[in-house]
Coordinates of C-alpha atoms in Angstrom, one line a residue:
M23 CA -43.6 -35.5 54.5
S24 CA -44.5 -37.7 57.6
L25 CA -46.4 -35.9 60.3
L26 CA -43.8 -37.2 62.7
F27 CA -41.2 -35.0 61.1
L28 CA -43.2 -31.8 60.6
P29 CA -42.1 -28.7 62.5
S30 CA -44.1 -28.2 65.7
Y31 CA -46.0 -25.2 64.4
A32 CA -47.3 -27.3 61.5
M33 CA -49.2 -29.6 63.8
T34 CA -51.2 -26.6 65.0
Q35 CA -52.4 -25.6 61.5
K36 CA -55.9 -26.7 60.5
V37 CA -56.2 -29.8 58.5
Q38 CA -58.1 -29.2 55.3
D39 CA -61.9 -29.6 55.6
R40 CA -62.0 -32.5 53.2
A41 CA -59.3 -34.6 51.5
P42 CA -59.0 -34.1 47.8
S43 CA -61.3 -36.5 46.0
G44 CA -58.4 -37.7 43.7
L45 CA -56.4 -39.3 46.6
S46 CA -55.9 -43.0 46.0
N47 CA -56.8 -45.5 48.7
K48 CA -53.1 -46.2 49.2
V49 CA -52.2 -42.5 49.7
R50 CA -55.2 -42.0 52.0
T51 CA -54.3 -45.0 54.2
R52 CA -50.7 -43.9 54.5
E53 CA -51.6 -40.4 55.4
I54 CA -54.1 -41.6 58.1
Q55 CA -51.5 -44.0 59.5
K56 CA -48.9 -41.3 59.8
A57 CA -51.4 -39.0 61.6
L58 CA -52.5 -41.8 64.0
L59 CA -48.8 -42.5 64.9
E60 CA -48.4 -38.9 65.8
A61 CA -51.7 -38.9 67.8
T62 CA -50.5 -42.0 69.7
R63 CA -47.3 -40.1 70.6
L64 CA -49.3 -37.0 71.7
L65 CA -51.7 -39.1 73.8
R66 CA -48.8 -40.0 76.1
E67 CA -47.7 -36.4 76.4
N68 CA -50.7 -34.2 75.9
P69 CA -54.1 -35.9 75.3
R70 CA -55.9 -32.7 74.5
K71 CA -53.6 -32.1 71.5
A72 CA -54.1 -35.6 70.5
I73 CA -57.9 -35.0 70.5
D74 CA -57.5 -31.8 68.4
L75 CA -55.3 -33.7 65.9
L76 CA -57.8 -36.6 65.6
K77 CA -60.8 -34.3 65.3
R78 CA -59.1 -32.5 62.4
L79 CA -58.2 -35.9 60.9
N80 CA -61.8 -37.0 61.2
E81 CA -63.0 -33.9 59.4
R82 CA -60.5 -34.5 56.6
F83 CA -61.3 -38.3 56.3
P84 CA -64.8 -38.6 57.8
D85 CA -66.0 -41.8 59.5
Q86 CA -62.8 -43.8 59.3
P87 CA -63.3 -46.6 61.9
N88 CA -59.7 -46.6 63.1
V89 CA -59.8 -42.8 63.5
L90 CA -63.0 -43.0 65.5
V91 CA -61.5 -45.7 67.8
H92 CA -58.4 -43.6 68.4
L93 CA -60.7 -40.6 69.2
G94 CA -62.6 -42.7 71.7
H95 CA -59.3 -43.8 73.4
A96 CA -58.2 -40.1 73.6
Y97 CA -61.5 -39.0 75.1
Q98 CA -61.2 -41.8 77.7
A99 CA -57.7 -40.5 78.6
V100 CA -59.2 -37.1 79.6
D101 CA -62.2 -38.8 81.3
S102 CA -64.7 -37.7 78.7
V103 CA -66.6 -41.0 78.9
D104 CA -69.8 -39.8 77.1
S105 CA -67.7 -38.5 74.1
A106 CA -65.7 -41.7 74.0
M107 CA -69.0 -43.8 73.9
V108 CA -70.3 -41.6 71.1
M109 CA -67.1 -42.4 69.0
Y110 CA -67.3 -46.1 69.7
R111 CA -71.0 -46.3 68.8
R112 CA -70.3 -44.3 65.6
C113 CA -67.5 -46.7 64.7
L114 CA -69.8 -49.7 65.2
V115 CA -72.5 -48.1 63.0
I116 CA -69.9 -47.9 60.2
N117 CA -68.2 -51.2 60.9
H118 CA -70.4 -53.4 63.1
T119 CA -67.6 -56.1 63.4
S120 CA -64.9 -53.7 64.9
L121 CA -63.5 -55.7 67.8
E122 CA -61.7 -52.8 69.3
A123 CA -64.7 -50.5 69.3
A124 CA -67.0 -53.2 70.7
K125 CA -64.6 -54.1 73.4
S126 CA -63.9 -50.6 74.5
L127 CA -67.6 -49.7 74.6
G128 CA -68.5 -52.8 76.6
M129 CA -65.7 -52.2 79.1
L130 CA -66.8 -48.7 79.5
Y131 CA -70.4 -49.8 80.4
F132 CA -69.0 -52.1 83.1
S133 CA -66.6 -49.4 84.4
Q134 CA -69.7 -47.1 84.8
G135 CA -71.5 -49.8 86.8
E136 CA -73.9 -50.5 83.9
N137 CA -73.3 -54.2 84.0
E138 CA -76.6 -55.3 82.4
R139 CA -76.1 -52.8 79.6
G140 CA -72.6 -54.1 79.1
E141 CA -73.7 -57.7 78.9
G142 CA -76.4 -56.8 76.5
H143 CA -73.9 -54.9 74.3
F144 CA -71.6 -57.9 74.2
R145 CA -74.5 -60.3 73.4
R146 CA -75.7 -58.1 70.5
F147 CA -72.1 -57.8 69.2
L148 CA -71.9 -61.6 69.1
E149 CA -75.0 -61.7 67.0
T150 CA -74.1 -58.9 64.6
S151 CA -70.7 -60.3 64.1
G152 CA -72.2 -63.6 63.0
H153 CA -71.0 -65.4 66.2
S154 CA -67.5 -65.4 64.8
L155 CA -64.5 -67.0 66.6
A156 CA -62.8 -63.6 66.9
A157 CA -65.9 -62.1 68.6
Y158 CA -66.2 -64.9 71.1
K159 CA -62.5 -64.6 71.9
M160 CA -62.9 -60.8 72.4
V161 CA -66.0 -61.0 74.6
G162 CA -64.7 -63.9 76.7
T163 CA -61.3 -62.2 77.2
S164 CA -63.0 -58.9 78.2
M165 CA -65.1 -60.7 80.8
A166 CA -62.0 -62.3 82.2
E167 CA -60.2 -59.0 82.3
L168 CA -63.1 -57.6 84.3
G169 CA -62.9 -60.5 86.8
Y170 CA -66.1 -62.2 85.7
Y171 CA -64.6 -65.6 85.2
D172 CA -67.9 -67.5 85.3
L173 CA -69.3 -65.3 82.5
A174 CA -66.1 -65.6 80.5
L175 CA -66.2 -69.4 80.9
N176 CA -69.9 -69.5 79.7
V177 CA -69.0 -67.3 76.7
F178 CA -66.1 -69.5 75.6
R179 CA -68.2 -72.7 76.1
E180 CA -71.1 -71.3 74.1
G181 CA -68.7 -70.3 71.3
R182 CA -67.2 -73.8 71.2
T183 CA -70.6 -75.4 70.8
R184 CA -71.5 -73.0 68.0
S185 CA -69.1 -74.6 65.5
D186 CA -66.5 -77.2 65.0
A187 CA -64.3 -74.4 63.7
H188 CA -64.5 -72.8 67.2
Y189 CA -62.9 -75.7 69.0
R190 CA -59.8 -73.7 69.5
L191 CA -61.6 -71.8 72.3
T192 CA -60.8 -74.9 74.4
L193 CA -57.5 -73.3 75.4
H194 CA -59.4 -70.2 76.7
I195 CA -61.9 -72.5 78.6
A196 CA -58.9 -74.2 80.2
D197 CA -57.3 -70.9 81.1
Q198 CA -60.5 -69.8 82.8
E199 CA -60.8 -73.0 84.8
K200 CA -57.2 -72.5 85.9
A201 CA -57.9 -68.9 86.9
M202 CA -60.8 -70.1 89.0
G203 CA -58.6 -72.8 90.7
N204 CA -60.3 -75.7 89.0
Y205 CA -56.9 -77.4 88.1
R206 CA -58.2 -80.8 87.1
A207 CA -60.9 -79.3 84.9
A208 CA -58.3 -77.1 83.3
L209 CA -56.0 -80.0 82.7
T210 CA -58.8 -82.0 81.1
E211 CA -59.5 -79.1 78.7
Y212 CA -55.9 -78.6 77.8
L213 CA -55.6 -82.3 77.0
N214 CA -58.8 -82.1 75.0
Y215 CA -57.1 -79.5 72.9
V216 CA -54.0 -81.6 72.5
D217 CA -56.2 -84.6 71.4
R218 CA -57.9 -82.4 68.8
F219 CA -54.9 -80.6 67.5
P220 CA -51.8 -82.8 68.0
P221 CA -49.6 -80.7 65.6
S222 CA -50.3 -77.6 67.7
Y223 CA -49.8 -79.2 71.1
A224 CA -46.8 -77.0 72.0
T225 CA -49.0 -74.1 73.0
A226 CA -51.0 -76.3 75.4
K227 CA -47.8 -77.9 76.6
Q228 CA -46.4 -74.7 78.2
R229 CA -49.8 -74.0 79.8
I230 CA -49.9 -77.6 81.3
I231 CA -46.4 -77.3 82.7
Q232 CA -47.3 -74.0 84.3
L233 CA -50.5 -75.6 85.7
F234 CA -48.5 -78.3 87.4
I235 CA -46.1 -75.7 88.8
S236 CA -49.1 -73.8 90.2
A237 CA -50.6 -76.9 91.7
E238 CA -47.3 -77.8 93.4
G239 CA -47.1 -74.3 94.8
A240 CA -50.7 -74.3 96.0
E241 CA -51.8 -75.2 99.6
R242 CA -53.0 -78.6 98.2
S243 CA -49.4 -79.2 97.2
S244 CA -48.3 -82.8 96.4
D245 CA -51.8 -84.3 96.6
E246 CA -53.1 -81.9 93.9
W247 CA -50.0 -82.4 91.8
R248 CA -50.3 -86.2 91.9
A249 CA -54.0 -86.1 91.1
L250 CA -53.2 -84.0 88.0
L251 CA -50.5 -86.5 87.1
E252 CA -53.0 -89.3 87.2
V253 CA -55.3 -87.4 84.9
A254 CA -52.5 -86.9 82.3
E255 CA -51.3 -90.5 82.6
R256 CA -54.8 -91.9 82.1
R257 CA -55.2 -89.7 79.0
A258 CA -51.9 -90.9 77.6
I259 CA -53.1 -94.5 77.8
R260 CA -56.6 -93.7 76.2
S261 CA -55.5 -91.2 73.6
M262 CA -55.4 -92.6 70.0
K263 CA -54.3 -89.5 68.1
A264 CA -52.1 -87.7 70.6
R265 CA -50.4 -90.3 72.7
R266 CA -46.9 -89.2 71.6
E267 CA -47.6 -85.6 72.3
I268 CA -49.0 -86.3 75.8
K269 CA -46.0 -88.5 76.5
D270 CA -43.8 -85.5 75.5
I271 CA -45.7 -83.3 77.9
L272 CA -45.5 -85.9 80.7
S273 CA -41.7 -86.1 80.2
S274 CA -41.4 -82.4 81.0
V275 CA -43.7 -82.7 84.0
Y276 CA -41.8 -85.7 85.4
L277 CA -38.5 -83.8 85.0
N278 CA -39.8 -80.8 86.8
G279 CA -41.2 -83.0 89.6
G280 CA -37.9 -84.9 90.0
L281 CA -39.3 -88.2 88.6
L282 CA -36.2 -88.5 86.4
E283 CA -36.5 -92.2 85.4
K284 CA -40.2 -91.7 84.4
A285 CA -39.2 -88.6 82.4
L286 CA -36.7 -90.6 80.4
E287 CA -39.2 -93.4 79.9
A288 CA -41.8 -91.0 78.6
A289 CA -39.4 -89.2 76.3
L290 CA -38.3 -92.5 74.8
E291 CA -41.9 -93.4 74.1
A292 CA -42.6 -90.0 72.7
D293 CA -39.6 -90.3 70.4
Q294 CA -41.3 -92.6 67.9
P295 CA -39.3 -93.6 64.8
G296 CA -40.4 -91.7 61.7
Q297 CA -42.8 -89.4 63.7
S298 CA -40.4 -87.4 65.9
D299 CA -37.6 -85.0 65.2
G300 CA -35.9 -85.9 68.5
R301 CA -36.8 -82.6 70.2
T302 CA -38.4 -84.4 73.2
L303 CA -35.2 -86.4 73.9
Y304 CA -32.9 -83.5 73.2
L305 CA -34.8 -81.2 75.6
L306 CA -34.9 -83.8 78.3
A307 CA -31.2 -84.4 78.0
D308 CA -30.6 -80.7 78.2
G309 CA -32.8 -80.5 81.3
L310 CA -31.0 -83.5 82.9
R311 CA -27.6 -81.9 82.2
N312 CA -28.7 -78.6 83.8
G313 CA -29.9 -80.6 86.8
Y314 CA -26.6 -82.5 86.9
I315 CA -24.7 -79.2 87.0
E316 CA -26.8 -77.9 89.9
Q317 CA -27.0 -81.0 92.0
S318 CA -25.0 -82.0 95.1
S319 CA -22.6 -85.0 94.7
R320 CA -25.2 -87.4 96.2
E321 CA -27.7 -86.8 93.3
K322 CA -25.1 -86.0 90.7
R323 CA -24.6 -89.6 89.6
R324 CA -28.3 -90.2 89.1
Y325 CA -28.6 -87.2 86.8
F326 CA -25.3 -88.2 85.1
D327 CA -26.5 -91.7 84.2
L328 CA -29.9 -90.6 82.9
C329 CA -28.4 -87.8 80.9
I330 CA -25.9 -90.1 79.3
R331 CA -28.7 -92.5 78.4
A332 CA -30.8 -89.7 76.9
L333 CA -27.9 -88.4 74.8
E334 CA -27.0 -91.8 73.6
A335 CA -30.6 -92.5 72.5
Y336 CA -30.8 -89.2 70.7
I337 CA -27.5 -89.7 68.9
E338 CA -28.5 -93.2 67.8
R339 CA -32.0 -92.3 66.7
H340 CA -31.2 -88.9 65.1
P341 CA -27.7 -89.1 63.7
K342 CA -28.1 -86.3 61.2
T343 CA -29.9 -83.5 62.9
V344 CA -28.5 -80.0 63.6
Q345 CA -28.3 -80.8 67.4
T346 CA -26.5 -84.2 67.0
Q347 CA -23.0 -82.7 67.2
R348 CA -24.0 -80.7 70.3
A349 CA -25.4 -83.9 71.9
A350 CA -22.2 -85.8 71.0
Y351 CA -20.1 -83.1 72.6
N352 CA -22.3 -82.9 75.7
R353 CA -22.0 -86.7 76.2
A354 CA -18.2 -86.5 75.8
S355 CA -18.0 -83.6 78.2
L356 CA -20.0 -85.5 80.8
L357 CA -17.6 -88.4 80.5
A358 CA -14.7 -85.9 80.9
D359 CA -16.3 -84.8 84.2
A360 CA -16.3 -88.4 85.4
A361 CA -12.7 -88.7 84.3
K362 CA -11.8 -85.7 86.5
G363 CA -13.4 -87.3 89.5
L364 CA -16.4 -84.9 89.6
V365 CA -18.9 -87.7 89.4
P366 CA -19.3 -90.2 92.3
G367 CA -18.9 -93.9 91.7
F368 CA -15.9 -93.9 89.3
E369 CA -12.9 -95.3 91.2
G370 CA -10.1 -97.7 90.5
E371 CA -10.4 -99.5 87.2
R372 CA -13.7 -97.8 86.4
R373 CA -12.0 -94.4 86.7
Q374 CA -9.2 -95.5 84.3
A375 CA -11.8 -96.9 81.8
V376 CA -13.8 -93.7 81.8
I377 CA -10.7 -91.5 81.4
Q378 CA -9.8 -93.3 78.2
N379 CA -13.4 -93.4 77.1
A380 CA -13.7 -89.6 77.6
I381 CA -10.5 -88.9 75.6
D382 CA -11.7 -91.2 72.8
E383 CA -15.1 -89.5 72.6
L384 CA -13.7 -86.0 72.7
D385 CA -11.3 -87.0 69.9
R386 CA -14.2 -88.4 67.9
V387 CA -16.2 -85.2 68.2
F388 CA -13.2 -83.2 67.2
R389 CA -12.6 -85.2 64.0
K390 CA -16.2 -85.9 63.1
Y391 CA -17.3 -82.2 63.2
P392 CA -14.3 -80.2 62.0
G393 CA -14.5 -76.5 62.2
S394 CA -17.5 -76.5 64.5
E395 CA -17.7 -74.9 68.0
E396 CA -18.2 -78.4 69.4
A397 CA -14.9 -79.6 67.8
S398 CA -13.0 -76.7 69.3
L399 CA -14.5 -77.3 72.8
A400 CA -13.7 -81.0 72.5
A401 CA -10.1 -80.3 71.6
V402 CA -9.7 -78.1 74.6
E403 CA -11.3 -80.7 77.0
K404 CA -9.2 -83.5 75.5
G405 CA -6.0 -81.5 76.1
D406 CA -7.1 -80.7 79.7
L407 CA -7.7 -84.3 80.4
L408 CA -4.3 -85.3 79.1
F409 CA -2.7 -82.7 81.2
E410 CA -4.7 -82.5 84.4
V411 CA -5.7 -86.2 84.8
Q412 CA -3.1 -88.2 82.9
R413 CA -0.2 -85.8 83.6
K414 CA 0.9 -85.9 80.0
P415 CA 1.8 -82.3 79.2
R416 CA 3.5 -83.1 75.8
E417 CA 0.4 -85.0 74.6
A418 CA -1.8 -82.1 75.9
L419 CA 0.4 -79.7 73.9
A420 CA -0.1 -81.7 70.8
A421 CA -3.8 -81.7 71.3
Y422 CA -3.9 -78.0 71.8
N423 CA -1.8 -77.4 68.7
E424 CA -4.0 -79.6 66.6
G425 CA -7.0 -77.8 67.9
L426 CA -5.5 -74.4 67.1
K427 CA -4.9 -75.5 63.5
R428 CA -8.5 -76.5 62.9
A429 CA -10.3 -74.1 65.2
R430 CA -12.6 -71.4 63.9
A431 CA -13.6 -70.4 67.4
T432 CA -11.9 -70.2 70.8
R433 CA -8.5 -69.6 69.2
G434 CA -7.4 -67.5 72.1
V435 CA -8.0 -70.4 74.5
F436 CA -5.7 -72.6 72.5
V437 CA -3.0 -70.0 72.2
E438 CA -2.9 -69.4 76.0
K439 CA -3.0 -73.1 76.9
I440 CA -0.1 -73.8 74.4
G441 CA 1.9 -71.1 76.1
R442 CA 1.3 -72.6 79.5
M443 CA 2.4 -76.0 78.3
Y444 CA 5.7 -74.5 77.0
L445 CA 6.3 -73.1 80.5
I446 CA 5.5 -76.3 82.2
L447 CA 7.7 -78.3 79.9
E448 CA 10.5 -75.6 80.4
E449 CA 10.6 -75.0 76.6
Y450 CA 11.5 -71.4 77.4
D451 CA 12.8 -70.4 73.9
L452 CA 9.5 -71.7 72.3
A453 CA 7.6 -69.9 75.0
R454 CA 9.4 -66.6 74.4
R455 CA 8.6 -66.7 70.7
H456 CA 5.0 -67.8 71.4
F457 CA 4.4 -64.9 73.8
A458 CA 6.0 -62.4 71.4
K459 CA 3.3 -63.3 68.9
F460 CA 0.7 -62.6 71.6
I461 CA 2.2 -59.1 72.2
R462 CA 1.9 -58.3 68.5
S463 CA -1.7 -59.3 68.4
S464 CA -4.4 -56.8 67.5
N465 CA -6.6 -58.4 70.2
E466 CA -6.1 -56.4 73.4
E467 CA -6.8 -59.2 75.8
R468 CA -4.4 -61.5 73.9
R469 CA -1.8 -58.8 73.9
E470 CA -2.1 -58.4 77.7
A471 CA -1.8 -62.2 78.1
G472 CA 1.4 -62.0 76.1
I473 CA 2.9 -59.4 78.4
Y474 CA 1.8 -61.2 81.5
Y475 CA 3.1 -64.6 80.5
T476 CA 6.4 -62.9 79.3
G477 CA 6.7 -61.5 82.9
V478 CA 6.0 -65.0 84.3
L479 CA 8.6 -66.5 81.9
L480 CA 11.2 -64.0 83.0
G481 CA 10.5 -64.8 86.6
F482 CA 10.9 -68.6 85.9
T483 CA 14.2 -68.0 84.2
G484 CA 15.6 -65.9 87.0
E485 CA 15.5 -62.6 85.2
Y486 CA 13.8 -61.0 88.2
E487 CA 14.3 -57.3 87.5
M488 CA 13.0 -57.5 84.0
A489 CA 10.1 -59.7 85.2
R490 CA 9.1 -57.2 87.9
D491 CA 9.2 -54.3 85.4
T492 CA 7.2 -56.1 82.8
L493 CA 4.5 -57.1 85.2
T494 CA 4.4 -53.7 86.9
S495 CA 4.0 -52.0 83.5
L496 CA 1.1 -54.2 82.6
A497 CA -0.7 -53.5 85.9
E498 CA -0.1 -49.7 85.8
T499 CA -0.9 -49.4 82.1
N500 CA -4.2 -51.2 82.3
P501 CA -5.4 -51.8 85.8
A502 CA -8.7 -53.1 84.5
S503 CA -7.0 -56.0 82.7
I504 CA -8.0 -59.5 83.8
Y505 CA -4.2 -60.1 84.3
A506 CA -3.6 -57.0 86.4
N507 CA -4.1 -58.4 89.9
D508 CA -2.0 -61.5 89.2
A509 CA 0.7 -59.3 87.6
I510 CA 1.0 -56.9 90.5
E511 CA 1.0 -59.8 93.0
L512 CA 3.8 -61.6 91.3
A513 CA 5.7 -58.2 90.9
W514 CA 5.4 -57.6 94.7
L515 CA 6.6 -61.1 95.4
I516 CA 9.7 -60.7 93.2
E517 CA 10.5 -57.3 94.7
E518 CA 10.1 -58.6 98.2
G519 CA 12.2 -61.7 97.4
R520 CA 15.0 -59.7 95.9
Q521 CA 15.4 -57.8 99.1
G522 CA 16.4 -61.1 100.8
D523 CA 18.0 -64.4 99.7
E524 CA 17.4 -64.9 96.0
K525 CA 17.7 -68.6 96.5
L526 CA 14.6 -68.4 98.7
L527 CA 12.9 -66.4 96.0
G528 CA 13.9 -69.2 93.6
R529 CA 12.3 -71.8 95.9
F530 CA 9.1 -69.7 95.8
I531 CA 9.3 -69.5 92.0
D532 CA 9.7 -73.3 92.0
A533 CA 6.4 -73.5 94.0
L534 CA 4.7 -71.3 91.3
K535 CA 6.1 -73.6 88.5
A536 CA 4.6 -76.6 90.4
E537 CA 1.3 -74.8 90.8
L538 CA 1.2 -74.2 87.0
A539 CA 1.8 -77.9 86.5
N540 CA -1.1 -78.8 88.9
D541 CA 1.3 -80.6 91.2
T542 CA -0.1 -79.5 94.6
S543 CA 2.2 -81.9 96.6
A544 CA 5.3 -80.2 95.0
V545 CA 3.8 -76.8 95.7
A546 CA 3.4 -77.6 99.4
E547 CA 6.9 -79.1 99.6
H548 CA 8.5 -75.9 98.1
L549 CA 6.5 -73.6 100.3
E550 CA 7.3 -75.6 103.5
R551 CA 11.0 -75.2 102.8
V552 CA 10.5 -71.4 102.5
I553 CA 8.6 -71.4 105.8
A554 CA 11.3 -73.5 107.5
R555 CA 13.6 -70.5 107.2
G556 CA 11.6 -68.8 109.9
P557 CA 9.7 -65.5 110.2
A558 CA 12.9 -63.5 109.7
A559 CA 13.2 -64.7 106.1
K560 CA 11.7 -62.6 103.3
L561 CA 8.6 -64.2 101.7
H562 CA 7.8 -66.1 104.9
A563 CA 4.4 -64.4 105.3
R564 CA 3.4 -64.9 101.7
A565 CA 4.5 -68.6 101.9
L566 CA 2.3 -69.1 105.0
Y567 CA -0.7 -67.6 103.2
K568 CA -0.2 -69.5 100.0
L569 CA 0.5 -72.8 101.8
G570 CA -2.8 -72.4 103.7
G571 CA -4.6 -72.2 100.3
V572 CA -2.8 -75.2 99.0
Y573 CA -3.8 -77.3 102.1
A574 CA -7.4 -76.2 101.6
Q575 CA -7.2 -77.2 97.9
M576 CA -5.9 -80.6 99.0
G577 CA -8.8 -81.0 101.5
D578 CA -6.6 -80.8 104.5
F579 CA -8.6 -78.1 106.2
E580 CA -7.1 -78.4 109.7
R581 CA -3.6 -77.7 108.4
A582 CA -5.0 -74.9 106.2
L583 CA -6.5 -73.2 109.3
D584 CA -3.2 -73.7 111.2
S585 CA -1.2 -72.0 108.4
F586 CA -3.6 -69.1 108.2
Q587 CA -3.6 -68.7 112.0
S588 CA 0.2 -68.7 112.1
F589 CA 0.1 -65.9 109.6
L590 CA -2.4 -63.9 111.7
D591 CA -0.4 -64.5 114.9
L592 CA 3.0 -63.5 113.4
Y593 CA 1.9 -60.6 111.2
P594 CA -0.6 -58.3 112.9
R595 CA -0.1 -55.4 110.4
H596 CA 0.5 -57.2 107.1
D597 CA -1.4 -56.0 104.0
L598 CA -2.6 -59.5 103.4
R599 CA -4.5 -59.9 106.7
P600 CA -8.0 -59.2 105.2
D601 CA -7.2 -61.8 102.4
V602 CA -6.2 -64.3 105.1
H603 CA -9.4 -63.7 107.1
R604 CA -11.4 -64.2 103.9
A605 CA -9.5 -67.5 103.2
V606 CA -10.3 -68.7 106.7
A607 CA -14.0 -67.8 106.2
R608 CA -14.0 -69.8 102.9
V609 CA -12.5 -72.9 104.6
Y610 CA -15.3 -72.7 107.3
E611 CA -18.0 -72.2 104.7
H612 CA -17.0 -74.4 101.8
G613 CA -14.7 -76.9 103.5
L614 CA -16.1 -77.5 107.0
G615 CA -19.7 -76.3 106.4
N616 CA -19.6 -74.1 109.5
V617 CA -21.7 -71.1 108.4
D618 CA -21.6 -69.4 111.8
L619 CA -17.8 -69.3 112.0
A620 CA -17.7 -68.2 108.3
L621 CA -20.0 -65.3 109.0
K622 CA -17.9 -64.3 112.0
E623 CA -14.8 -64.0 109.8
Y624 CA -16.7 -62.1 107.0
E625 CA -18.1 -59.6 109.5
H626 CA -14.7 -59.2 111.1
I627 CA -13.3 -58.1 107.7
L628 CA -16.2 -55.7 107.3
A629 CA -15.6 -54.1 110.7
K630 CA -11.8 -54.0 110.8
F631 CA -10.8 -53.4 107.2
P632 CA -13.0 -50.7 105.8
K633 CA -10.6 -49.9 102.9
Y634 CA -10.2 -53.5 101.8
L635 CA -10.5 -53.6 98.0
L636 CA -12.8 -56.6 97.9
L637 CA -15.2 -55.3 100.5
D638 CA -18.2 -55.5 98.1
E639 CA -17.5 -59.2 97.6
V640 CA -17.3 -59.7 101.3
R641 CA -20.7 -58.0 101.7
A642 CA -22.0 -60.3 99.0
D643 CA -20.6 -63.3 101.0
I644 CA -22.5 -62.1 104.1
N645 CA -25.8 -61.6 102.1
R646 CA -25.4 -65.1 100.7
L647 CA -25.2 -66.6 104.1
K648 CA -27.9 -64.4 105.7
P649 CA -30.6 -64.4 103.0
E650 CA -33.5 -64.1 105.4
E651 CA -32.2 -60.8 106.8
N652 CA -31.5 -59.6 103.3
D653 CA -35.1 -60.5 102.2
G654 CA -36.6 -58.7 105.1
K655 CA -34.9 -55.4 104.4

C-alpha cells in the first residue's frame, strides 16, 4: 500500500532496520519514491516529521542519493545547516555527479558567507563531473541566482570553449549579457546561437523579441532599439545558414515596433518555397489582424491592406496546410468589414465592388471547406452582408438556411437568424412554427430564445395580452436569461401602451419592426409620430428615450441630446431617468469625445440613483475614464 494512503498512526511506526535482501530494484525504487512523496508533503506541513520519516527511510535503504538530498532539504527547512551539509557531502561521495546535491551544497556555502569555499566547491564539481554540459549549466545558473552575473558569464563562456558539444551554452551567455544590461552583446550571442542551430531558432526567437521589448522600455529607448535592429539586419545579410530564420525573427520585431511594411517584406523573404511551412506568414497575418481590430480608423486601413496581402500570399504559397481554411476565412471576413463600411477608403464604386467581392469570397469558403467551423462562420457573415448591407432579407434567409443544413457548429446562430428573417419578412406562420421548434429544444438558451421571439411575434401581430404574459413569464421564470431584460422591457411597453391608445402602441411596434429590419430612418419616423401626440400620450416618455438612442446611432448627436434633455425636463420622476443620464454620458464620451461632460453624467448617476441596477457598470465607466486615480488607490 502507498505511504500516501496509510493511516496516520502507521507513519509513526518504525521503518524496519534494513530492507529485505530479496527486494528487486523495481520494488525498492517504487517504495522509495512513495516515501519521498510523503516526505515532500510533510515538509510543507511539519518538517520535523519529514526528517524523522527520511531518517528511517535512510536506515532501511542506506546511502540512496535521492534520500540523502531530500534529507538535506529537510534539514535546511529547520535551519540545521551543518546537518544539511553533511547529507549533501555524503550524497556527493556516493554519486559525485549529483547536480542537486552539488548545487545545494554550493548555495549553502554562499549563504553562510563562505564565498571562496563555495567557488572552490563548484570548481571541483566541474572537474569531478568531467566538465559536462549539465555541470556547467548548473554552476552558471547557480551563480546567476546568487546575483554573481560576472562569475556566471565566465562559467558559461569557459564551458562553451571546452567542447563543440557545449555550444548550446550560448543561450545562457546571452541571457547573462541581457541581465547585465549589455543588450547588443546579448543580441549578438542569441544570433550566434541561431546561426549555429537554425532548426532550434524558436527558443532564441522568443528571447530576442523580449530583448527588443526590454530595450524599448529602457531609458535608452528608441536609440537602443534601433541600434539592436541594425545588428540583426546586418546579421541577416551576412548569415549563410540562418538567413531565413533571422528574417522570421525580424518580421516579429518589425511588427512589434510598428514597422508593418518591413514586417511583411521580411516575412515574405523568410517564407522560402520548399523550406518554410508558412508559419512566419501566418503568424504575421494574425498579428496584423489583431492590430487591425485594435486600431483607430486612421490606421485601420494600413493594417487592413497589409493583412490582406499577407493572407493572400499565405493562401497562394501554402494551399494545403491546416491553417489555409482559417486564412481564407480571415481574408473574406476582412473584406466583409470593408463592405460594412468599417474600413476607411471604400466609397462609391469601390464600396460596391468590395461588397460583391466579400460575398463571393465568403461563399467560396463556405463551399470549399464544408462542415468546418470556418464554413459556418462564412455562411453567417454572408447572410449578414446580404441583409445588413444589400438589404436583401430573402437572400439572407436562403444563406442562413443553407448554412444551417451544412453546419456542424454554430447551429443556434443560424436558427435565431432564420427566425428574425421570418419576422422581418412578415412570414408570421413560418415564424410561429419555427419558434415552436425552439421551445421544444433540449438546449435551455435556445428554448428561452423561442419563448422570447414568440412573445415578440405576438406583439407584432397585435396579440398584446398574450405577448405580455409570454414575455413576463420568461423574465420571472429565469431572470438570469440573456433575454430577460429585453423581455421585461417589451412587456412593460405593451402594458403601458394598452392603457392608452392601442393605435399608438401599434405605431411603437412598427418602430420595433423597423429596428429589427435595421431601418433606422423608419424607426425615427415612427417614433417621431408617437412623440407628436404630446406628453399626455402613453409611451411618449419611452419614445423620447428610444428616439435619442436612434439619433445617436445615426450620428446626429445634437438631436440625440435634445431628445434626452426633453425626457429629463418632462419626466423628473420616471424610472428610466438613470438610463437616460447614462445614454447622455455615452453620447458625450463616444460620440463627441467630451470626457469631462461624460464623467459629470456618470458621477451624477452614482450620486442620485444609488439603487440603479447598473450601478456597477457606471462605476466601471468612471474608472475607465479616470485610470490615473484608479491606479493611485
